[in-house]
PDB file of C-alpha atoms in Angstrom:
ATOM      1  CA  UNK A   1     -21.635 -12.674   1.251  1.00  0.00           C
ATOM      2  CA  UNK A   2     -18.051 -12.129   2.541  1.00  0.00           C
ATOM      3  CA  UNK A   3     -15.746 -14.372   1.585  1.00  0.00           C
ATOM      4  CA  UNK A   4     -12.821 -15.741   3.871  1.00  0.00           C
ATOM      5  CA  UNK A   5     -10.139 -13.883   1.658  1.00  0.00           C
ATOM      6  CA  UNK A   6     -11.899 -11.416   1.880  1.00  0.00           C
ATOM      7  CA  UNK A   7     -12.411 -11.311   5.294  1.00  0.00           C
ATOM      8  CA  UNK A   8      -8.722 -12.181   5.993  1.00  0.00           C
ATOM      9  CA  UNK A   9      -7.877  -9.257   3.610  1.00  0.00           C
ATOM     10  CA  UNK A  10      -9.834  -6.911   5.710  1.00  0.00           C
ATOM     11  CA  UNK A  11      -8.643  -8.051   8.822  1.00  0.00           C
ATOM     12  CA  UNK A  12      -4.388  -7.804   7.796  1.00  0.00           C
ATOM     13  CA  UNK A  13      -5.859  -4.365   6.186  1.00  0.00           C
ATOM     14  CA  UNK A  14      -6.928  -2.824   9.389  1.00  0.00           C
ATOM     15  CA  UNK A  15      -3.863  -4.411  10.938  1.00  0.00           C
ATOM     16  CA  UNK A  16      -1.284  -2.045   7.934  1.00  0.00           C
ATOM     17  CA  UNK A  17      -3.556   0.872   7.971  1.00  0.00           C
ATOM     18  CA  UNK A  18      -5.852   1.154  10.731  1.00  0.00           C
ATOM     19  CA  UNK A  19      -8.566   3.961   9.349  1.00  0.00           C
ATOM     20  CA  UNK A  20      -6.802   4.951   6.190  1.00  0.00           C
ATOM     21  CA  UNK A  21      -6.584   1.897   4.980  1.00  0.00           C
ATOM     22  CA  UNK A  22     -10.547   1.542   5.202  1.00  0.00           C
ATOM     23  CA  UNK A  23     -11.028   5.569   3.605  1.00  0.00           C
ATOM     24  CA  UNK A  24      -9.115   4.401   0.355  1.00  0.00           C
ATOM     25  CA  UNK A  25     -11.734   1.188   0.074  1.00  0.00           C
ATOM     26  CA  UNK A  26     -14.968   3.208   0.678  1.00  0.00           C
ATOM     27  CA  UNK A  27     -13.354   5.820  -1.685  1.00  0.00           C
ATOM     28  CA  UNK A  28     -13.705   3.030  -4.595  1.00  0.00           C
ATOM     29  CA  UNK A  29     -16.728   1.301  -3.661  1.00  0.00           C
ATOM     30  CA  UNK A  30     -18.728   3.522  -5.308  1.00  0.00           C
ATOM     31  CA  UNK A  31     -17.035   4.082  -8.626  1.00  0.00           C
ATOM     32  CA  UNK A  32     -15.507   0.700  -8.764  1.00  0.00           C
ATOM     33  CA  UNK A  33     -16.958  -2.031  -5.968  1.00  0.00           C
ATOM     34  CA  UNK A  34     -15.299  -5.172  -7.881  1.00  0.00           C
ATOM     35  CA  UNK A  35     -11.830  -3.418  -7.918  1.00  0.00           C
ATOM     36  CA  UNK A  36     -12.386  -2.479  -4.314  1.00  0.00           C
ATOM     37  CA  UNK A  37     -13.240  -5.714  -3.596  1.00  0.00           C
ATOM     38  CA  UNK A  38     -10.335  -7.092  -5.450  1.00  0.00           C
ATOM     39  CA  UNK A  39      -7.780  -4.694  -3.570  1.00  0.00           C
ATOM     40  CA  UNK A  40      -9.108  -6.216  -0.185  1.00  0.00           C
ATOM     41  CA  UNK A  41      -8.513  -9.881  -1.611  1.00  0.00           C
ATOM     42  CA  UNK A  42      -5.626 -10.137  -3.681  1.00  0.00           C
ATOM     43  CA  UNK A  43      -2.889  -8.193  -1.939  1.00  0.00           C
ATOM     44  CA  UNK A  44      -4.192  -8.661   1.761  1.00  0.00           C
ATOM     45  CA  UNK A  45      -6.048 -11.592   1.894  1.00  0.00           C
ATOM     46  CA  UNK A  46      -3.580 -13.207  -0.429  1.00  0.00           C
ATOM     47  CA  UNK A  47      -0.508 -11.530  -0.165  1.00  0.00           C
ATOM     48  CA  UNK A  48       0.148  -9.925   2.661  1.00  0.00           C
ATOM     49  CA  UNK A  49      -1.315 -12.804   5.072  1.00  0.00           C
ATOM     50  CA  UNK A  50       1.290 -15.383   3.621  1.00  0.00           C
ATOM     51  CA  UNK A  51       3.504 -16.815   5.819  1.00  0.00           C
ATOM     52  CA  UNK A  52       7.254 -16.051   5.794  1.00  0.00           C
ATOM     53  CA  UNK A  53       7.631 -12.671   6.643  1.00  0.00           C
ATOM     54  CA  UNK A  54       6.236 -10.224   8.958  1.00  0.00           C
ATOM     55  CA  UNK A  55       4.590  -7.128   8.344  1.00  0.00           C
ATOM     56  CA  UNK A  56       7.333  -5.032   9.583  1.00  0.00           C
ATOM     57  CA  UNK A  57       9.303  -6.546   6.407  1.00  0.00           C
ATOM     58  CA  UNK A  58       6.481  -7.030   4.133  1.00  0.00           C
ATOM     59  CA  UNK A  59       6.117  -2.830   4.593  1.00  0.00           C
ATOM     60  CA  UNK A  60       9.591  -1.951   4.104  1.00  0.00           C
ATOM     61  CA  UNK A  61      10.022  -4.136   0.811  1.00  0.00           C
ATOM     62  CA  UNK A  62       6.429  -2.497  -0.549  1.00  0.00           C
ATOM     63  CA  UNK A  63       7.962   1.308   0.383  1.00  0.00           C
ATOM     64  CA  UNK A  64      11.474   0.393  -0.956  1.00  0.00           C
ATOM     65  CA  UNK A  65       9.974  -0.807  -4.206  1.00  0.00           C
ATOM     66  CA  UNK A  66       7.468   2.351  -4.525  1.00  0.00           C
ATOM     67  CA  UNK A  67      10.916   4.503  -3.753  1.00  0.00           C
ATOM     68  CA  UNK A  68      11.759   3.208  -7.202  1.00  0.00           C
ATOM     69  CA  UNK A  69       9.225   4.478  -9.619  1.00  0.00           C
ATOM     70  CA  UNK A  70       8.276   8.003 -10.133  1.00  0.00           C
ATOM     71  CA  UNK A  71       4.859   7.873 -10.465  1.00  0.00           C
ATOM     72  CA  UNK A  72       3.689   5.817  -7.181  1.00  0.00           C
ATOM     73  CA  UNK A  73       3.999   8.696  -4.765  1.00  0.00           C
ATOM     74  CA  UNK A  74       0.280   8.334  -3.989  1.00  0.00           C
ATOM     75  CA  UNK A  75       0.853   4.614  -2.916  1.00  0.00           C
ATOM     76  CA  UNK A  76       4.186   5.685  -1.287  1.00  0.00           C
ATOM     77  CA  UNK A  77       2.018   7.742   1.181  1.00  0.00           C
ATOM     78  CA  UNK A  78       0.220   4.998   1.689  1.00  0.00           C
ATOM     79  CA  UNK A  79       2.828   2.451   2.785  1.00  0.00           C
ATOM     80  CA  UNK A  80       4.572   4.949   4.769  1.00  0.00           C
ATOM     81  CA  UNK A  81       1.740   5.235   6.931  1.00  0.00           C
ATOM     82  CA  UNK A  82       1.565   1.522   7.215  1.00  0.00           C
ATOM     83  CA  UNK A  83       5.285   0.639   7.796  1.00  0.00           C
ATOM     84  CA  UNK A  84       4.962   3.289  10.654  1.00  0.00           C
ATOM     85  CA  UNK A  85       1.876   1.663  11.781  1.00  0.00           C
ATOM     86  CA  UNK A  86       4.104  -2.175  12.183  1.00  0.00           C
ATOM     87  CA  UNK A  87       7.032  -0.680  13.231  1.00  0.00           C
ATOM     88  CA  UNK A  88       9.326  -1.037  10.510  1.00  0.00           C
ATOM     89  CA  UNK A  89       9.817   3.170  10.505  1.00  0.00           C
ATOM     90  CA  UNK A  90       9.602   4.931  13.728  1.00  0.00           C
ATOM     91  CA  UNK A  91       7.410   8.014  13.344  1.00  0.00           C
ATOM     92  CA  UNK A  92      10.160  10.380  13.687  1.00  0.00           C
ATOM     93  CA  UNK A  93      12.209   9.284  10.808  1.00  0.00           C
ATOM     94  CA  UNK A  94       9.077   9.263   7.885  1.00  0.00           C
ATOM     95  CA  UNK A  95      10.666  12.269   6.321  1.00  0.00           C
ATOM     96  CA  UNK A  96      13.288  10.300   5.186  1.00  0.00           C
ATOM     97  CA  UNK A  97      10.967   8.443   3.308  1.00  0.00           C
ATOM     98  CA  UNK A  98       8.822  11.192   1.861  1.00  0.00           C
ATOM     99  CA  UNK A  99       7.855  10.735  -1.959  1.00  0.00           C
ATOM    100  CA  UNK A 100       9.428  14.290  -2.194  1.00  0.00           C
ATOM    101  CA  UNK A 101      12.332  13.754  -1.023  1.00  0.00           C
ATOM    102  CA  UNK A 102      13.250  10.255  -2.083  1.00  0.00           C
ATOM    103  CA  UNK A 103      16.859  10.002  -3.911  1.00  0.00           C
ATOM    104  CA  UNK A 104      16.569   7.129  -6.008  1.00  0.00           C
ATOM    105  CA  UNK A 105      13.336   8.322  -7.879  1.00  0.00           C
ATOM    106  CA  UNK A 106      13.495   8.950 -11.904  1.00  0.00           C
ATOM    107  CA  UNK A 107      11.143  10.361 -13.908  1.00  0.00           C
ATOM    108  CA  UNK A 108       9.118   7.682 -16.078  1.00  0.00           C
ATOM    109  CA  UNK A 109       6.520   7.191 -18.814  1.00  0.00           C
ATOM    110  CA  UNK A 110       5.009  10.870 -18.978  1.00  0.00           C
ATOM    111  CA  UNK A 111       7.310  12.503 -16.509  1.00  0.00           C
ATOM    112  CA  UNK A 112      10.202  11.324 -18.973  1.00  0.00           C
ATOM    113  CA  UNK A 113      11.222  14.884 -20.363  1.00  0.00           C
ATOM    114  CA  UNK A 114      10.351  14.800 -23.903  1.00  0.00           C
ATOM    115  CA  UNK A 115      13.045  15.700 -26.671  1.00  0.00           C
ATOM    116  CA  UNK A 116      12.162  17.422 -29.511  1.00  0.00           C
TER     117      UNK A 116
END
């Protein structure tokens, strides 16, 4: 049985991310149902559907952070897509954004170059 969280979580979800959002879930409910459960819950049940501030800056703050570490380029792409999908970057100027091309990102943990 679906809980309310859960249910809120699934409904701000499909608000963010429209389809992808629902492809990354159903790509971990096989190997891993209670984390994809979890994923639904915590951050968009929870977190995301507080009140305070809208999606538009809820997306921005979640890219702007993932600019930050080197190893999040995965969830980057992610939150791209859904800070296009509220608003907060208009289609046109997602390169700007790209994972690839981000200025601020350093290397960390095992993309630290190693000294010998």
């Amino acid at each position: 049985m679906e809980s309310d969280r859960y249910k809120r979580g699934l409904d701000k979800l499909r608000e963010i991310d429209r389809e992808q959002g629902k492809r990354v879930v159903a790509s971990l409910s096989d190997i891993a149902p209670d984390f994809a459960t979890y994923l639904i819950e915590f951050p968009f049940g929870d977190v995301y559907s507080r009140p305070g501030l809208d999606l538009k800056s809820r997306e921005l703050a979640t890219v702007a952070a993932l600019t930050a570490i080197a190893n999040a380029a995965p969830q980057l792409k992610v939150h791209i897509h859904g800070a296009m999908n509220v608003g907060g970057i208009a289609p046109g100027d997602s390169g700007s954004y790209h994972p690839d091309g981000c200025l601020c990102r350093v290397p960390c943990g095992p993309e630290w170059p190693v000294r010998g």
